[in-house]
Amino acid sequence: MAFPRQRMRRLRESETLRRMVRETRLSPADLVYPIFVTGGRDRRQEISSMPGQYRLSVDLLVKEAGEVKLLGIPAVILFGIPDRKDERGTAAYDPDGVVPRAVRTLKDQVPDLLVITDVCIDEYTTHGHCGLVKDGRVLNDETLECLRAMALIHAQAGADMLAPSDMMDGRVGAIRDELDRHGFSALPIMAYAAKFASCFYAPFRDAADSSPKFGDRQSYQMDPANAREALREIDLDIEEGADIVMVKPALPFLDVIAAARTRTTLPIAAYQVSGEYSMIKAAARAGWLDESRAMMESLLSIKRAGADVILTYFANEAARLLNESRT
Ligand code: PBG
């Protein structure tokens, strides 16, 4: 019983009909807005490779966070740009570091907005790697101690969720133990479980000045060729106590998001990373793509693939559009 009895176009006739049979819908509630926090006051520096994104000092972050909340976005994720970096990334576990200060202020001034923190030392190390380095190698087990310390400080500052992004083995378990031992058993972990060694992080590394000064991240981040291995990473993070598992980047790894969706009943997050954002911005600026439509189509595809939560630099723009339109 095919054509002419079956006509797929019947249900595409009007927007009202299309709206009724639409399978996937985006909502501001799906989105998390990543923000770069820096020291000082009244600082708002545009990131040249990420038009429309800024490094914000804590006072301006509060204003921004208020807007995020008004738009109906439930959470921000914070990345710290420290005043000083060293070999061991000590600014990452300083209780008066830029992220703990930002968390305390946000929880005080915008209490209903969830504050997620990125737990990883790469923004704080002079070499730019996500772990301690010895003889040109990134150490795994020694790095776990830094991550425990960093996680505890974020928890004590009042973070609502921690997101380890370093890809050291065993870090979710180590952080879970540390939190539980200090009375933070109710604090959830969103693990960057399947994080690929991607070229699409380049604008972020420009923003955080965190490009590795030697070598690359392929000894800890995943090979983009591997989907089965991504499922092993996800399984392990769940075993170690992750509450949400993330796939990152998003658009080049939609197959991994879809596979993760059938693999686990946990919520799945996907990170539309800096390069995915900047690519759309650049093409739009050149007049080659309609920015809003490219933004919405990419976000929708990430949700359709199976993501429940989408971390995106487009969060505010997308939420604004969603709030204006009936989808
Ligand atoms: C590591 C981290 C990175 C990103 C999020 N957490 C950088 C990296 O692994 O090089 C990238 C996010 C993006 O590109 O938007 N702290």
Coordinates of C-alpha atoms and ligand atoms in Angstrom, one line a residue:
M1 CA 0.0 0.0 0.0
A2 CA 2.4 2.7 -1.2
F3 CA 1.9 5.7 -3.5
P4 CA -0.7 6.9 -4.5
R5 CA -2.6 5.7 -1.3
Q6 CA 0.3 6.7 0.9
R7 CA 1.2 10.4 0.7
M8 CA 3.8 11.6 3.2
R9 CA 3.1 15.1 2.2
R10 CA -0.4 15.1 3.7
L11 CA 0.9 15.8 7.2
R12 CA 3.2 18.5 6.0
E13 CA 0.5 20.7 4.5
S14 CA 0.3 23.4 7.2
E15 CA 2.4 24.6 10.2
T16 CA -0.4 23.6 12.5
L17 CA -0.3 20.0 11.3
R18 CA 3.4 19.9 11.3
R19 CA 3.5 21.2 14.8
M20 CA 1.0 18.5 15.9
V21 CA 3.1 15.6 14.5
R22 CA 6.5 17.1 15.5
E23 CA 8.6 14.4 17.2
T24 CA 11.3 16.5 19.0
R25 CA 11.0 19.8 20.8
L26 CA 13.6 22.0 22.3
S27 CA 13.0 23.9 25.5
P28 CA 15.2 26.4 27.4
A29 CA 15.0 23.7 30.2
D30 CA 17.3 21.5 28.1
L31 CA 20.1 24.0 28.0
V32 CA 23.2 24.8 30.0
Y33 CA 25.2 27.9 29.4
P34 CA 29.0 27.7 29.7
I35 CA 30.6 30.9 31.0
F36 CA 34.3 31.9 31.4
V37 CA 35.0 33.6 34.7
T38 CA 38.0 35.9 35.3
G39 CA 39.4 37.9 38.2
G40 CA 39.1 41.7 38.7
R41 CA 36.0 43.8 38.5
D42 CA 33.9 45.2 35.7
R43 CA 35.8 43.0 33.2
R44 CA 34.0 41.9 30.0
Q45 CA 36.5 40.8 27.3
E46 CA 35.1 39.4 24.1
I47 CA 36.8 36.2 23.0
S48 CA 37.9 36.9 19.5
S49 CA 37.4 33.3 18.2
M50 CA 34.0 33.1 19.8
P51 CA 32.0 36.2 18.8
G52 CA 29.3 37.0 21.4
Q53 CA 31.1 35.1 24.2
Y54 CA 33.0 36.9 27.0
R55 CA 35.4 36.4 29.8
L56 CA 33.5 37.9 32.7
S57 CA 34.6 39.1 36.1
V58 CA 32.4 37.9 39.0
D59 CA 30.4 41.1 39.3
L60 CA 29.3 41.0 35.7
L61 CA 28.8 37.3 35.9
V62 CA 26.0 37.9 38.4
K63 CA 24.2 40.1 35.9
E64 CA 24.6 37.6 33.1
A65 CA 23.4 34.8 35.4
G66 CA 20.3 36.8 36.3
E67 CA 19.4 37.0 32.6
V68 CA 20.1 33.3 32.0
K69 CA 17.7 32.5 34.8
L70 CA 15.0 34.8 33.4
L71 CA 15.3 33.0 30.1
G72 CA 14.3 29.7 31.7
I73 CA 17.7 28.1 31.4
P74 CA 18.3 26.0 34.5
A75 CA 22.1 26.0 34.8
V76 CA 25.4 27.6 33.9
I77 CA 28.7 25.7 33.8
L78 CA 31.7 27.8 34.9
F79 CA 35.3 27.7 33.5
G80 CA 38.0 29.6 35.4
I81 CA 40.6 31.9 33.9
P82 CA 43.1 32.2 36.8
D83 CA 45.4 35.2 37.3
R84 CA 48.4 32.9 37.5
K85 CA 49.2 29.4 36.2
D86 CA 51.9 27.0 37.4
E87 CA 53.2 23.5 36.7
R88 CA 50.8 21.8 39.1
G89 CA 47.8 24.1 38.5
T90 CA 47.6 25.1 42.2
A91 CA 45.1 27.9 41.4
A92 CA 42.6 25.2 40.5
Y93 CA 42.4 24.1 44.2
D94 CA 42.7 27.5 45.9
P95 CA 39.6 28.1 48.0
D96 CA 39.8 31.8 47.0
G97 CA 40.3 31.0 43.3
V98 CA 38.1 32.6 40.7
V99 CA 35.6 29.7 40.4
P100 CA 34.9 29.1 44.2
R101 CA 34.5 32.9 44.5
A102 CA 32.1 32.9 41.5
V103 CA 30.1 30.0 42.9
R104 CA 29.7 31.6 46.4
T105 CA 28.6 34.9 44.8
L106 CA 26.2 33.2 42.4
K107 CA 24.6 31.0 45.0
D108 CA 24.1 34.1 47.2
Q109 CA 22.7 36.4 44.4
V110 CA 20.9 34.1 42.0
P111 CA 20.1 31.1 44.3
D112 CA 17.7 29.3 42.0
L113 CA 20.1 29.0 39.1
L114 CA 22.1 25.7 39.2
V115 CA 25.9 26.2 39.2
I116 CA 27.9 23.4 37.6
T117 CA 31.7 23.6 37.7
D118 CA 34.2 22.1 35.3
V119 CA 36.7 20.0 37.3
C120 CA 40.0 19.9 35.3
I121 CA 43.3 21.6 35.8
D122 CA 44.2 22.5 32.2
E123 CA 43.1 26.1 32.5
Y124 CA 45.4 26.4 35.5
T125 CA 48.6 24.7 34.3
T126 CA 51.5 26.4 32.5
H127 CA 51.8 23.4 30.2
G128 CA 48.1 23.4 29.4
H129 CA 47.6 19.6 30.0
C130 CA 44.7 18.2 32.0
G131 CA 47.0 16.4 34.4
L132 CA 50.3 16.6 36.2
V133 CA 53.3 16.2 33.9
K134 CA 56.5 14.3 34.5
D135 CA 59.2 13.6 31.8
G136 CA 56.8 14.7 29.1
R137 CA 54.1 12.3 30.2
V138 CA 50.7 13.1 31.7
L139 CA 50.4 11.2 35.1
N140 CA 47.1 9.5 35.9
D141 CA 46.9 8.5 39.5
E142 CA 48.8 11.6 40.8
T143 CA 46.4 13.8 38.9
L144 CA 43.5 12.2 40.8
E145 CA 44.7 13.9 44.0
C146 CA 44.4 17.3 42.3
L147 CA 41.0 16.5 41.1
R148 CA 39.8 15.4 44.5
A149 CA 41.1 18.7 46.0
M150 CA 39.5 20.8 43.3
A151 CA 36.2 18.9 43.6
L152 CA 36.0 19.4 47.3
I153 CA 36.7 23.1 47.1
H154 CA 33.9 23.5 44.5
A155 CA 31.6 21.5 46.7
Q156 CA 32.4 23.6 49.8
A157 CA 31.9 26.8 47.8
G158 CA 28.3 25.6 47.1
A159 CA 28.4 24.1 43.6
D160 CA 25.2 22.2 42.6
M161 CA 26.9 19.8 40.3
L162 CA 30.5 18.9 39.4
A163 CA 31.6 18.1 35.9
P164 CA 35.0 16.4 35.6
S165 CA 36.4 16.9 32.1
D166 CA 40.0 15.6 32.3
M167 CA 39.6 12.0 31.1
M168 CA 42.0 10.5 33.7
D169 CA 41.0 6.9 34.5
G170 CA 39.2 6.5 37.8
R171 CA 38.5 10.2 38.4
V172 CA 34.7 9.8 38.8
G173 CA 35.2 7.2 41.5
A174 CA 37.9 9.3 43.2
I175 CA 35.8 12.4 43.2
R176 CA 32.7 10.5 44.4
D177 CA 34.7 9.1 47.3
E178 CA 36.1 12.5 48.3
L179 CA 32.6 14.1 48.2
D180 CA 31.0 11.3 50.2
R181 CA 33.7 11.3 52.8
H182 CA 33.1 15.0 53.4
G183 CA 29.3 15.0 53.6
F184 CA 28.5 15.8 50.0
S185 CA 26.9 12.5 49.2
A186 CA 23.9 14.4 47.7
L187 CA 26.0 16.3 45.2
P188 CA 25.7 15.0 41.6
I189 CA 28.5 14.3 39.1
M190 CA 28.0 15.0 35.4
A191 CA 30.9 13.1 33.9
Y192 CA 32.5 14.1 30.6
A193 CA 32.4 10.3 29.9
A194 CA 33.1 10.2 26.1
K195 CA 35.3 13.1 25.5
F196 CA 37.1 12.9 22.1
A197 CA 40.5 14.5 21.2
S198 CA 38.8 17.0 18.9
C199 CA 40.0 20.0 16.9
F200 CA 36.7 21.7 17.7
Y201 CA 38.0 22.8 21.1
A202 CA 40.4 25.3 19.5
P203 CA 38.4 28.4 20.3
F204 CA 37.9 27.4 23.9
R205 CA 41.7 26.9 24.3
D206 CA 42.1 30.4 22.9
A207 CA 39.5 31.7 25.4
A208 CA 41.2 29.9 28.3
D209 CA 44.8 30.1 27.0
S210 CA 45.0 26.4 27.6
S211 CA 46.5 24.9 24.5
P212 CA 49.0 22.2 25.4
K213 CA 52.5 23.7 25.2
F214 CA 53.9 20.4 24.1
G215 CA 52.3 17.3 22.5
D216 CA 48.6 16.9 22.3
R217 CA 45.8 15.3 24.3
Q218 CA 45.5 12.0 22.5
S219 CA 47.0 10.0 25.4
Y220 CA 44.0 10.8 27.5
Q221 CA 41.1 12.0 25.3
M222 CA 39.5 9.5 22.9
D223 CA 40.3 8.7 19.4
P224 CA 37.4 10.2 17.2
A225 CA 37.3 6.9 15.3
N226 CA 36.1 4.9 18.3
A227 CA 32.4 4.4 19.2
R228 CA 32.6 1.1 21.0
E229 CA 35.3 2.5 23.3
A230 CA 33.0 5.4 24.0
L231 CA 30.4 3.0 25.4
R232 CA 33.1 1.4 27.6
E233 CA 34.0 4.9 29.0
I234 CA 30.3 5.5 29.6
D235 CA 29.9 2.1 31.4
L236 CA 32.9 2.8 33.6
D237 CA 31.8 6.3 34.6
I238 CA 28.4 4.9 35.5
E239 CA 30.0 2.2 37.6
E240 CA 32.2 4.8 39.3
G241 CA 29.1 6.8 40.3
A242 CA 28.3 9.3 37.6
D243 CA 24.8 10.7 37.7
I244 CA 24.8 12.1 34.1
V245 CA 27.1 11.1 31.3
M246 CA 28.3 13.4 28.6
V247 CA 29.3 13.0 25.0
K248 CA 31.6 15.8 23.7
P249 CA 31.7 17.3 21.0
A250 CA 28.1 16.9 20.0
L251 CA 27.5 17.3 16.2
P252 CA 30.4 15.2 15.0
F253 CA 29.4 12.4 17.5
L254 CA 25.6 12.1 17.1
D255 CA 26.0 8.4 16.5
V256 CA 27.7 8.1 19.9
I257 CA 24.9 10.1 21.6
A258 CA 22.4 7.8 20.0
A259 CA 24.3 4.7 21.0
A260 CA 24.6 6.0 24.6
R261 CA 20.9 6.6 24.6
T262 CA 20.1 2.9 24.0
R263 CA 22.9 1.8 26.4
T264 CA 21.9 3.6 29.6
T265 CA 18.8 4.9 31.3
L266 CA 20.9 7.8 32.9
P267 CA 20.3 11.3 31.6
I268 CA 22.7 12.0 28.7
A269 CA 24.3 15.4 28.2
A270 CA 26.0 16.6 25.0
Y271 CA 28.4 19.5 24.7
Q272 CA 28.1 21.6 21.6
V273 CA 31.7 22.8 21.9
S274 CA 33.3 26.1 21.0
G275 CA 34.3 25.1 17.5
E276 CA 30.8 24.0 16.7
Y277 CA 29.5 27.4 17.9
S278 CA 32.2 29.5 16.1
M279 CA 31.8 27.6 12.8
I280 CA 28.1 28.6 12.7
K281 CA 28.9 32.2 13.7
A282 CA 31.6 32.5 11.1
A283 CA 29.5 31.1 8.3
A284 CA 26.6 33.4 9.3
R285 CA 28.9 36.4 9.3
A286 CA 30.1 35.6 5.8
G287 CA 26.5 35.4 4.8
W288 CA 26.6 31.7 3.9
L289 CA 24.2 30.4 6.6
D290 CA 21.1 31.7 8.4
E291 CA 22.5 31.8 11.9
S292 CA 19.3 31.2 13.9
R293 CA 18.2 28.4 11.7
A294 CA 21.7 26.8 11.8
M295 CA 21.7 27.1 15.6
M296 CA 18.2 25.6 16.0
E297 CA 18.8 22.8 13.5
S298 CA 22.0 21.7 15.2
L299 CA 20.5 21.9 18.7
L300 CA 17.5 20.0 17.5
S301 CA 19.6 17.2 16.0
I302 CA 21.5 16.8 19.2
K303 CA 18.3 16.4 21.1
R304 CA 16.9 14.1 18.5
A305 CA 20.0 11.9 18.7
G306 CA 19.1 11.4 22.4
A307 CA 20.6 14.1 24.5
D308 CA 18.5 15.3 27.5
V309 CA 20.8 18.2 28.4
I310 CA 22.7 20.3 25.9
L311 CA 25.7 22.5 26.9
T312 CA 25.9 25.3 24.4
Y313 CA 27.2 28.8 23.9
F314 CA 24.0 29.4 22.0
A315 CA 21.9 28.8 25.2
N316 CA 20.8 32.4 25.6
E317 CA 20.1 33.1 21.9
A318 CA 18.2 29.8 21.5
A319 CA 16.2 30.3 24.7
R320 CA 15.2 33.8 23.5
L321 CA 13.9 32.4 20.2
L322 CA 12.2 29.5 21.9
N323 CA 10.4 31.8 24.3
E324 CA 9.2 34.0 21.4
S325 CA 8.0 31.2 19.2
R326 CA 5.5 28.3 19.7
T327 CA 7.3 25.2 18.5
Ligands
PBG1 C1 38.9 21.0 29.8 C2 37.8 21.4 28.9 C3 37.9 21.7 27.5 C4 36.6 22.0 27.1 C5 35.8 21.9 28.2 N1 36.5 21.4 29.2 C6 39.1 21.9 26.7 C7 39.9 20.8 26.2 O1 39.7 19.6 26.5 O2 40.8 21.1 25.5 C8 36.3 22.5 25.7 C9 35.0 23.1 25.6 C10 34.8 23.8 24.3 O3 35.5 23.6 23.3 O4 33.8 24.5 24.2 N2 38.9 21.7 31.0

